[in-house]
XYZ file of C-alpha atoms in Angstrom:
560
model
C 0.000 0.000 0.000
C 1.472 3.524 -0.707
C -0.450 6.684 0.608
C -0.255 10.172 0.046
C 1.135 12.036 3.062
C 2.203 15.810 4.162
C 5.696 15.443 3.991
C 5.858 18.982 5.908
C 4.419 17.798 9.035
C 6.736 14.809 9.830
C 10.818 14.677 10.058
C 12.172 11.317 9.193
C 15.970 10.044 8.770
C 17.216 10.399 5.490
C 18.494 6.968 3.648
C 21.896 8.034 3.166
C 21.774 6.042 -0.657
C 18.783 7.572 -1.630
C 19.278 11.340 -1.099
C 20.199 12.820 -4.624
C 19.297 16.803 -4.710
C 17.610 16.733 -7.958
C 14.691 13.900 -6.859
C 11.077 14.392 -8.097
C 9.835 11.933 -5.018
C 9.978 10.949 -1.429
C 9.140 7.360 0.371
C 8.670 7.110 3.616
C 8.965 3.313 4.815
C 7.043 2.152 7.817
C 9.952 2.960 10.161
C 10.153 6.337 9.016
C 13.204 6.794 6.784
C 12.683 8.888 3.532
C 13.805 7.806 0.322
C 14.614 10.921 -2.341
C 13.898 8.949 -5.917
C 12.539 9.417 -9.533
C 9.278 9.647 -10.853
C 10.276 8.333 -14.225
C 12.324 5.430 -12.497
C 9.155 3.919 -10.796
C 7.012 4.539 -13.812
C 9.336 2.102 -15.816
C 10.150 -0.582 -13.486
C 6.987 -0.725 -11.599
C 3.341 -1.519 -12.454
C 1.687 -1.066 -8.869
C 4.107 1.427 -6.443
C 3.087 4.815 -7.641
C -1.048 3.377 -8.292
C -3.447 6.280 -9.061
C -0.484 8.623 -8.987
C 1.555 7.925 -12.167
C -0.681 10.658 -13.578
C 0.202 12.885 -11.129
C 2.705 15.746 -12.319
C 4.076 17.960 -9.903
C 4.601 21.854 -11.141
C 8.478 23.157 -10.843
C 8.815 24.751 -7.537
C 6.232 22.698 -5.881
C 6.823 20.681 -3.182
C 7.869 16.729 -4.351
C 4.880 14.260 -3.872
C 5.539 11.939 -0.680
C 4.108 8.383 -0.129
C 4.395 6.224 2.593
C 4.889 2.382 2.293
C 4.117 -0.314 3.816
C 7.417 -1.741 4.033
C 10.688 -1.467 6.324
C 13.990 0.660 5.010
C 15.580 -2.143 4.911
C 13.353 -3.626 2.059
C 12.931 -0.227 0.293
C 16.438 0.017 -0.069
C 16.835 -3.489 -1.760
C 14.178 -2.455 -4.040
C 14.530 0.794 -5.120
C 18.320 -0.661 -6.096
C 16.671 -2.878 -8.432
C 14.782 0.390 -9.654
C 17.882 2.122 -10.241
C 20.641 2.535 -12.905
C 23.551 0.608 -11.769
C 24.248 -3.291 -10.808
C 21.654 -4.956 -8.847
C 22.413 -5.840 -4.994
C 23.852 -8.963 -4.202
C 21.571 -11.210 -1.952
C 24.065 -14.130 -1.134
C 25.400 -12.672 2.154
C 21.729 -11.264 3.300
C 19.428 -13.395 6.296
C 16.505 -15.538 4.522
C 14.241 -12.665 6.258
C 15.617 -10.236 4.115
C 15.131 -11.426 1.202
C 11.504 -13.134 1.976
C 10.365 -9.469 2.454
C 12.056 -8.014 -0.525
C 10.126 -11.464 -2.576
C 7.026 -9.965 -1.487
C 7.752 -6.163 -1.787
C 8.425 -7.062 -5.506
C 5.587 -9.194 -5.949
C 3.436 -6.395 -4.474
C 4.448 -4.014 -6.799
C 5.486 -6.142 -9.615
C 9.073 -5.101 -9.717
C 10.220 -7.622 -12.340
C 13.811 -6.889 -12.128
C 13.932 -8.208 -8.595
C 11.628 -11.398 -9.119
C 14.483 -13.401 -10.620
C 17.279 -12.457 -7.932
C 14.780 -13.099 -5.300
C 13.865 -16.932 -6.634
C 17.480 -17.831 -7.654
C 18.343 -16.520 -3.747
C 15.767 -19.112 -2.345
C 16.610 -21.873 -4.875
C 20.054 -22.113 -3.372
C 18.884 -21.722 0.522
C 17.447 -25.409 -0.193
C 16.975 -27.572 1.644
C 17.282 -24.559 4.190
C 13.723 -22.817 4.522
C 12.297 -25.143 2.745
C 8.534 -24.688 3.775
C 8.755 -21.127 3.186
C 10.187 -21.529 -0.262
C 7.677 -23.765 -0.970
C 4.703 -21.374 0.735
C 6.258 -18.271 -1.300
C 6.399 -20.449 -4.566
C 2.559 -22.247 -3.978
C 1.466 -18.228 -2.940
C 3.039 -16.560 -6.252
C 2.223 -19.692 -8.115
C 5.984 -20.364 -9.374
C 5.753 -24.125 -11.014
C 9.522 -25.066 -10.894
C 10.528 -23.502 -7.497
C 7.576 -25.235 -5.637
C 8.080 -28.569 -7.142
C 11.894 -27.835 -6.151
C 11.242 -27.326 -2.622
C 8.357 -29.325 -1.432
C 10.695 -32.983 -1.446
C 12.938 -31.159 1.282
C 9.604 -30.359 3.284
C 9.575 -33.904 3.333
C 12.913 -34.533 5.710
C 11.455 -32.172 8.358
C 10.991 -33.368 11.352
C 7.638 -34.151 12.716
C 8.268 -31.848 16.009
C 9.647 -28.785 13.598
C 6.261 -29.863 10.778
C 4.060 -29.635 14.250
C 5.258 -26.492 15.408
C 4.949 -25.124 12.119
C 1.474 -26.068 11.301
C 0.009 -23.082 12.970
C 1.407 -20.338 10.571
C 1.178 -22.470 7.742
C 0.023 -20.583 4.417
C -3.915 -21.939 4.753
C -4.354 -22.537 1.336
C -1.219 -24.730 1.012
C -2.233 -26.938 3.773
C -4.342 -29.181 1.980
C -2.172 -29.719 -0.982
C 0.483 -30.336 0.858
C -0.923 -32.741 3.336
C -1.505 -34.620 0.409
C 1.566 -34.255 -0.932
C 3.200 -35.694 2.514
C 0.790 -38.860 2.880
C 1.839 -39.724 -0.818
C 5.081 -39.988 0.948
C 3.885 -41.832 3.537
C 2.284 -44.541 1.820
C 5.275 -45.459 -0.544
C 7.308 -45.457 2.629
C 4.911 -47.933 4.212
C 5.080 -50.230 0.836
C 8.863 -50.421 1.319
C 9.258 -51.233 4.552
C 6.749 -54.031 4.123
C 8.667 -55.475 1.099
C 11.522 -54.933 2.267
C 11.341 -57.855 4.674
C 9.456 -60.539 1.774
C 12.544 -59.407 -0.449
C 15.291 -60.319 2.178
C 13.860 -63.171 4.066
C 15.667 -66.137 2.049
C 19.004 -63.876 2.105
C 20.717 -64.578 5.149
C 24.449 -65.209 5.516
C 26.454 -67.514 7.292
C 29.613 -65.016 7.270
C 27.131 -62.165 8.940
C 24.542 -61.348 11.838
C 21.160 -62.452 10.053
C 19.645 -60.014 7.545
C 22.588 -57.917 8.661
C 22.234 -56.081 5.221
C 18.412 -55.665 5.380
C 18.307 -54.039 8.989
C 20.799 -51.684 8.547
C 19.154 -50.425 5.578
C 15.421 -50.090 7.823
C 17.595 -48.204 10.945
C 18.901 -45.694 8.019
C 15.193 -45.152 7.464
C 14.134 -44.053 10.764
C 10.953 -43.878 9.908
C 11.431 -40.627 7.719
C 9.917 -41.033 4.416
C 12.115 -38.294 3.484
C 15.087 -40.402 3.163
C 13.743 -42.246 0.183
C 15.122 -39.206 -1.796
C 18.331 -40.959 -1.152
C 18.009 -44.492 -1.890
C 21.549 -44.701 -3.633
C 22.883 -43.752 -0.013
C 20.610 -45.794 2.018
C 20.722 -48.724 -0.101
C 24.845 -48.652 0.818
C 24.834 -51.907 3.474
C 23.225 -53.853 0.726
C 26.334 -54.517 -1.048
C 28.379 -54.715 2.508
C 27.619 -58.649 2.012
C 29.047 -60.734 -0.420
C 27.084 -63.950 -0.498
C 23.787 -62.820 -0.718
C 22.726 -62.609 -4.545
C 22.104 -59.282 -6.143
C 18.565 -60.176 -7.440
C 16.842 -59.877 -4.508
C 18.234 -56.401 -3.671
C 18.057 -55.393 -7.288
C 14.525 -56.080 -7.731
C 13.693 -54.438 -4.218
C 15.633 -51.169 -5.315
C 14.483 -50.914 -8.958
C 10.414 -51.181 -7.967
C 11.125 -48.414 -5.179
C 13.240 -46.202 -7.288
C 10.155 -46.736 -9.921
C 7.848 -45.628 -7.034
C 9.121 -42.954 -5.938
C 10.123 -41.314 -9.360
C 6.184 -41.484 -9.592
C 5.499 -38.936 -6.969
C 3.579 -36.151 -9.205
C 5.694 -33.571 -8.674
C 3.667 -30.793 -5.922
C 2.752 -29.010 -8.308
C 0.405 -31.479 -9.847
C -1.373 -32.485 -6.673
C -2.978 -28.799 -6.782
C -6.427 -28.711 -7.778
C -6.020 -25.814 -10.278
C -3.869 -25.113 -13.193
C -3.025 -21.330 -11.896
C 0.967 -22.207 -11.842
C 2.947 -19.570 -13.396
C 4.952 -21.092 -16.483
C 8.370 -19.085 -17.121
C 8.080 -17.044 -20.055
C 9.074 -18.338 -23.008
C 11.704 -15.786 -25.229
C 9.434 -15.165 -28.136
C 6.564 -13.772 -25.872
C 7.103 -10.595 -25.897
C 6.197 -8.773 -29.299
C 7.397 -5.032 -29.622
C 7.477 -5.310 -33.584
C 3.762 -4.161 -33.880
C 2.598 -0.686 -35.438
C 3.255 2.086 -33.081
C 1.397 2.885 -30.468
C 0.713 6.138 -29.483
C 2.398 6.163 -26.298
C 5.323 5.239 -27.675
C 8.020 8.002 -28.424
C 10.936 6.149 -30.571
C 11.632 3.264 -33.135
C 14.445 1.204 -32.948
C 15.399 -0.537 -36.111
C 16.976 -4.094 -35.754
C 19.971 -5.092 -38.353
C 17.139 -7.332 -40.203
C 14.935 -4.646 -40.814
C 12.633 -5.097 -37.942
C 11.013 -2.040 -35.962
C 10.713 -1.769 -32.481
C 8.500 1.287 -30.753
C 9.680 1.695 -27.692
C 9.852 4.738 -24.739
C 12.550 6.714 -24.303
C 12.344 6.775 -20.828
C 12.741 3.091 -20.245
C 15.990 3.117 -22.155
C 17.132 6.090 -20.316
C 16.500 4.430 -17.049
C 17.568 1.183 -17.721
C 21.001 1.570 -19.933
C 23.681 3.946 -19.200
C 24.349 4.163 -23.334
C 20.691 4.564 -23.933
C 20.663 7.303 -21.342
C 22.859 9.661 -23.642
C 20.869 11.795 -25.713
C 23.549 11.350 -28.839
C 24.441 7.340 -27.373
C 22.185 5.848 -29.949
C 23.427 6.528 -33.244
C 21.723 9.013 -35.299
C 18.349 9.201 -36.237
C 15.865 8.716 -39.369
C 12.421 9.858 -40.142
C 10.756 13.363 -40.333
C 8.282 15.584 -38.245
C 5.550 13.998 -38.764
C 6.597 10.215 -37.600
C 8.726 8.910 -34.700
C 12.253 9.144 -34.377
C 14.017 6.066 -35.461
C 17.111 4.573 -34.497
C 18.925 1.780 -36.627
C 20.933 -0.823 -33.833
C 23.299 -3.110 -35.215
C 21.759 -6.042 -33.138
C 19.589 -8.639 -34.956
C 15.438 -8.345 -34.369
C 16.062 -11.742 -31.764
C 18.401 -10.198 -29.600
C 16.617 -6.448 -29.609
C 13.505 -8.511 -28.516
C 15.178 -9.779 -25.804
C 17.118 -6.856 -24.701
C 14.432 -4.621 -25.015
C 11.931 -7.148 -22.602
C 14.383 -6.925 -19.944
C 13.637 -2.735 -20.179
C 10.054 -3.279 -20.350
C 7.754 -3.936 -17.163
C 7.284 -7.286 -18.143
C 8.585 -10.817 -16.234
C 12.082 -11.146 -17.738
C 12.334 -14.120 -20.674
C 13.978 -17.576 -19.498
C 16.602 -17.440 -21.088
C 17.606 -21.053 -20.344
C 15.483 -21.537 -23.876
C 18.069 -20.297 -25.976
C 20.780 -21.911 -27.833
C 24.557 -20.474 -27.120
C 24.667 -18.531 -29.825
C 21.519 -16.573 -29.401
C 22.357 -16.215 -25.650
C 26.273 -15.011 -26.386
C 24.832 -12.285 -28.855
C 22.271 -11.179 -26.334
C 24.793 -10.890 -23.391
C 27.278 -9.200 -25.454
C 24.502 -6.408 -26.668
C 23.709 -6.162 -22.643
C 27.624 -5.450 -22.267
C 27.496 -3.046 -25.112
C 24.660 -0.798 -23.445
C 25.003 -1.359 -19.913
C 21.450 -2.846 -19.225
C 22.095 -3.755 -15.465
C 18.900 -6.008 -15.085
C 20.250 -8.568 -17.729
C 23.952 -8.608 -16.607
C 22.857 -11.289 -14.209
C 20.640 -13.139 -15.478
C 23.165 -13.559 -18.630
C 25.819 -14.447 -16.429
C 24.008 -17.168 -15.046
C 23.635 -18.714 -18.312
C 26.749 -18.149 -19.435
C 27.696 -20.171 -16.350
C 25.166 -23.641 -17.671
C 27.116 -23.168 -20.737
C 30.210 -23.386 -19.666
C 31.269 -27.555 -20.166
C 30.217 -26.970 -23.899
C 31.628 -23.777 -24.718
C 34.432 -22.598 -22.242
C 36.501 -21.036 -24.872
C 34.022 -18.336 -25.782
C 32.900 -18.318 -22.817
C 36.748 -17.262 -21.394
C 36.817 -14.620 -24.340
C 33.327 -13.083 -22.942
C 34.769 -12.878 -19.330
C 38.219 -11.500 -19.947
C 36.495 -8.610 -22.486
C 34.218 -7.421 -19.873
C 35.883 -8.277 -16.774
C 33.768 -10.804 -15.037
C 37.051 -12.784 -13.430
C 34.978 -15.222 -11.397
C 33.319 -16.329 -14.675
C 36.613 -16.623 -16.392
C 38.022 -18.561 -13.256
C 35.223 -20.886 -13.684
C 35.692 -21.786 -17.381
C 39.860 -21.693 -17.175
C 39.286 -24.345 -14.929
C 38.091 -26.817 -17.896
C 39.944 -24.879 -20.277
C 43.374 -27.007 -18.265
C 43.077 -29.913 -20.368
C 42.933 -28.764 -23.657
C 45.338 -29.055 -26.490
C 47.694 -26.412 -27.013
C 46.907 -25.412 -30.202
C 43.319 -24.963 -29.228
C 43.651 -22.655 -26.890
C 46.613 -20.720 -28.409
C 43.480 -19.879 -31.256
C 41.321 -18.254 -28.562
C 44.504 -16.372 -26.783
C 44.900 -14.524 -29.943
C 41.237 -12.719 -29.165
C 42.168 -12.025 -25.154
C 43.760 -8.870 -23.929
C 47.985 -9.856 -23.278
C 47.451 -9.939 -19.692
C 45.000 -12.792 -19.728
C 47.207 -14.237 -22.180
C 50.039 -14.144 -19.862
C 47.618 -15.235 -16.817
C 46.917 -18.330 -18.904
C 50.123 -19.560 -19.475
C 50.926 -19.009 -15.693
C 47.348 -20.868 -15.113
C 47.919 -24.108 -17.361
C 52.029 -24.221 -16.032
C 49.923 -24.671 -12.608
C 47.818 -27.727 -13.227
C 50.967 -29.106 -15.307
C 52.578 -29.050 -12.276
C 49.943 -30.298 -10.157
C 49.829 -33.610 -12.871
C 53.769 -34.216 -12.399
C 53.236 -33.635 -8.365
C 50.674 -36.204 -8.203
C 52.263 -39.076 -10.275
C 55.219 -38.538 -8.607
C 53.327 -38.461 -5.099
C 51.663 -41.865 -6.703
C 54.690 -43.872 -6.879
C 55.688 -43.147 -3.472
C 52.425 -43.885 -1.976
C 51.333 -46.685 -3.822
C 53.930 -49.850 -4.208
C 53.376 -50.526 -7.386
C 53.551 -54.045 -6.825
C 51.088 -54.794 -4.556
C 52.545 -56.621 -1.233
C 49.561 -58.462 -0.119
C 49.459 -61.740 -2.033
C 45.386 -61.223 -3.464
C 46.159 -58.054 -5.431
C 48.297 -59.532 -8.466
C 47.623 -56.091 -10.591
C 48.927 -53.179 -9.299
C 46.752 -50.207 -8.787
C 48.811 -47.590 -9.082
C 49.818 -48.429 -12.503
C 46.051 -48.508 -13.719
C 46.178 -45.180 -12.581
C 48.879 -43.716 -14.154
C 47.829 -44.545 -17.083
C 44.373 -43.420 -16.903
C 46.213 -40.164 -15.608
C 48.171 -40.357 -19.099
C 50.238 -37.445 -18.908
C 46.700 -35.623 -19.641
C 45.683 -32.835 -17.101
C 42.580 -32.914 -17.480
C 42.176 -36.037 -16.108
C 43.150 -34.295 -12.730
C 39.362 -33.039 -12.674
C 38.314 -37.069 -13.111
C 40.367 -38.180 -10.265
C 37.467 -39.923 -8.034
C 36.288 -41.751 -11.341
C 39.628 -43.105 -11.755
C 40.668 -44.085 -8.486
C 37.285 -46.224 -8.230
C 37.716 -47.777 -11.733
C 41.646 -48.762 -10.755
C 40.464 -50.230 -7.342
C 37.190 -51.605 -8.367
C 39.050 -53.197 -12.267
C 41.889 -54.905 -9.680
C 39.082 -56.391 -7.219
C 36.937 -58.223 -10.060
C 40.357 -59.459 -11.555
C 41.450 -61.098 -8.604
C 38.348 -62.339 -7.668
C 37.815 -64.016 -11.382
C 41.441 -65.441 -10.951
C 40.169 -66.611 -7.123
C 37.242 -67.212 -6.559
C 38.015 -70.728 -6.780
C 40.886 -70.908 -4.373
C 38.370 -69.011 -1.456
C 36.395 -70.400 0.983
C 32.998 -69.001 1.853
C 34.092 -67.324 4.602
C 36.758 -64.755 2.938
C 35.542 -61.251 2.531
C 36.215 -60.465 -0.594
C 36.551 -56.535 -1.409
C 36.939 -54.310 -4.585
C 40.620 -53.908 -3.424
C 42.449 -55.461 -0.887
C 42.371 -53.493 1.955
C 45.763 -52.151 2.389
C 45.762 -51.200 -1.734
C 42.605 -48.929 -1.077
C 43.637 -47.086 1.663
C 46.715 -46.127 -0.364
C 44.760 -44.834 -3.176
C 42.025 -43.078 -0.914
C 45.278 -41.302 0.827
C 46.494 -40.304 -2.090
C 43.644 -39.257 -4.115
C 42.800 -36.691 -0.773
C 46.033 -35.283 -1.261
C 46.235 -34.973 -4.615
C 42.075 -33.427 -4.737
C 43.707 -30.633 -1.751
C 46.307 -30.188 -3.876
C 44.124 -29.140 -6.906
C 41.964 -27.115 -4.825
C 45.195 -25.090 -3.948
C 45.847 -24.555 -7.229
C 45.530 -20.385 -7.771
C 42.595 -19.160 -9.822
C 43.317 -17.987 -13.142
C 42.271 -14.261 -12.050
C 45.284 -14.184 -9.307
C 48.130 -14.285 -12.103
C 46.305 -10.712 -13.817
């Protein structure tokens, strides 16, 4: 809610970000600090904060319109930096609290910029907060993020669920009782077959069903925990004479099971769920509408009305009057700018200027997203640095090499760290092609970067031949482990980044030769391993040195 108030008859603190001399308008949160801000900057990012008063336009020399919100400075400040022309806040550091109130400042008044930062903050909490994620996802209606965080509710104790009950969201309640029984009842299936599946698979080497009851102690009768079946199904293999089949066919038909929980989402009686937008819905190409002040021409021909006020706001380039190129048209018709982006990418960009939800981008293919990111770069559009980022970030195991070149152009270092890191392993020649396009220093960072991990490789096979005899000394271990992997290691560095795969496929390789060479010669009373003991605890050791050792390796931004 925003009212209209005399901003003559009460003296509030002053937000020391908000206090620019040339404002046009004053909020005053609910513990009375004043905000100085723009008109105009409201009137493009927000549908709902100014209401009845967008109209509203205050003479020169007149006092500045005050309205007093609802919410704390605290909040205001977040949002009114999402309103603003420079990066958006960062939310990892701030309480849950925080950012729970900012969610629902910005769904109030449809802030759109702040939606996304606000969801991708409460996606990573999980399993943290969980039933308030959920309740803020089932009250906005947000499909993916509610399906996301109602398995976690799951795990919650019944003590914390009972205490919790009381301030529950009251139309979730339903749904998600529903939600937890369906739980419940594939939790109460397993438990009973369990112990039909087992019965016949006792073993003279171990307690009775020594496999079997470990597995029903992990459950503790949390239905929760079947989210983690590969986990709790660990004692099962613990025993060697029991046959697989049993256990198989147990796991399999519960895996089945619980992979048919409907997701939450579906358990809801109506089909209100918000679906992320998909890139192609928003459609500035039409014929202009009066309200709309300037054209911007795509490279492909295509026309874009468009306000000048939302580009001033949102882009520092836009915000020049001469920034945009030079015009075309006459008196009579709007202004229009040619842009040397293509009609996709001036879609996008201008959507993310637009009060409108911003597009998923996760729909487009690299190429489309790389041109769109590099047009946000070009005119400073702060709302889609981030979410570009991010999916530059999901691209990164397909496309590091352009992905490096975007970071080290526009300075993002912890996205360049990120995709030097998989960048370690490739050819020479390769990456000598992409160096050519980087500024020198990142060219000389590089070379300092990939001399690191070479080092690292020659480190840890030398560290491997002094910590693993490569002839093994215990007499059931005729294959030495060490040697598998070095040469799995194969003078390669990328295979540093593979170095849990390999260690289990060297220990695991050596345990079913020896037992196919053995088996015979053992009695039924032998435990038989994937290693000999003495072989694994070699390779574990070393492995955990040589994984702190690559973690110690300095990121590619520390040689600039």
């Amino acid at each position: 809610m925003t009212t209209p108030i005399d901003s003559e008859a009460i003296e509030d603190s002053l937000s020391e970000r908000f206090c620019a001399a040339d404002h046009d308008i004053v909020l005053i949160s609910n513990d009375r600090v004043s905000f100085d801000f723009y008109r105009r900057n409201i009137k493009v990012h927000s549908e709902g904060l100014l209401r009845a008063h967008l109209s509203d336009v205050e003479s020169p020399g007149t006092a500045c319109e005050t309205l007093l919100v609802d919410e704390t400075s605290k909040t205001l400040d977040l949002l009114l930096q999402f309103m603003s022309r420079q990066l958006p806040p960062s939310l990892c550091e701030l309480p849950f609290a925080d950012i729970a109130a900012l969610a629902e400042a910005a769904e109030k008044y449809r802030v759109y910029a702040a939606l996304p930062a606000c969801r991708d903050f409460m996606w990573q909490t999980l399993p943290e907060h969980s039933l308030d994620v959920l309740t803020y996802a089932f009250k906005h209606r947000y499909r993916e993020l509610a399906d996301r965080a109602a398995p976690f509710t799951i795990k919650i104790p019944s003590e914390d669920i009972i205490k919790a009950l009381p301030n529950i969201f009251t139309p979730l309640l339903l749904p998600w009782i529903r939600y937890r029984e369906t739980w419940n009842a594939v939790f109460v299936d397993a438990c009973g077959s369990f112990w039909g599946a087992m019965a016949s698979e006792a073993c003279d080497s171990c307690s009775k069903l020594y496999g079997a009851s470990s597995v029903v102690l992990k459950m503790k009768g949390q239905p929760g925990l079947l989210q983690d079946l590969d986990l709790l199904c660990a004692d099962l293999c613990t025993c060697p004479w029991t046959s697989t089949s049993a256990r198989t066919a147990w796991v399999s038909d519960l895996k089945m099971k619980v992979d048919a929980i409907k997701n939450f989402s579906s358990l809801t009686e109506d089909s209100s769920w918000i679906q992320v937008l998909d890139s192609s819905s928003l459609d500035l190409s039409n014929a202009p509408h009066p309200a709309y002040d300037i054209i911007l021409q795509s490279s492909d021909g295509v026309d874009f009305p468009f306000f000048r006020d939302n580009l001033a706001v949102h882009s520092e380039i836009f915000g020049g009057a001469d920034a945009i190129g030079p015009a075309t048209g006459t008196p009579n018709t709007l202004e229009i700018v040619p842009l040397g982006e293509s009609s996709q990418t001036l879609k996008l960009l201008l959507q993310f200027m637009s009060i409108e939800p911003q597009p998923n981008l996760s729909l487009l293919p690299f190429p489309s997203l790389a041109d769109l990111a590099e047009a946000v770069e070009k005119y400073e559009v702060y709302t889609a640095l981030g979410p570009c980022k991010k999916q530059m970030q999901r691209f990164i195991p397909t496309y590091p090499l352009p992905i490096l070149g975007f970071a080290t152009r526009h300075g993002h270092t912890l996205l360049a760290d990120e995709a030097a890191t998989l960048l370690a392993g490739l050819p020479s020649v390769t990456i000598f092609q992409q160096l050519n396009s980087l500024p020198m220093n990142y060219a000389l960072a590089w070379t300092s970067y990939r001399e690191s991990w070479t080092s690292a490789l020659a480190t840890a096979c030398r560290t491997l031949v002094e910590s693993c005899s490569l002839e093994c000394l215990d007499s059931e271990c005729v294959v030495s482990v060490a040697g598998i992997i070095a040469a799995k290691l194969g003078g390669d560095v990328a295979s540093l980044l593979d170095i849990d795969s390999i260690c289990d496929f060297a220990i695991h390789w050596v345990g079913d030769t020896v037992q196919l060479g053995m088996r015979k010669k053992m009695s039924r009373h032998v435990e038989m391993g994937p290693c000999c003991s003495k072989c694994t605890i070699r390779v574990h050791k070393w492995r955990d040195q040589t994984k702190e050792m690559i973690q110690g390796i300095p990121k590619l931004s520390s040689y600039l």
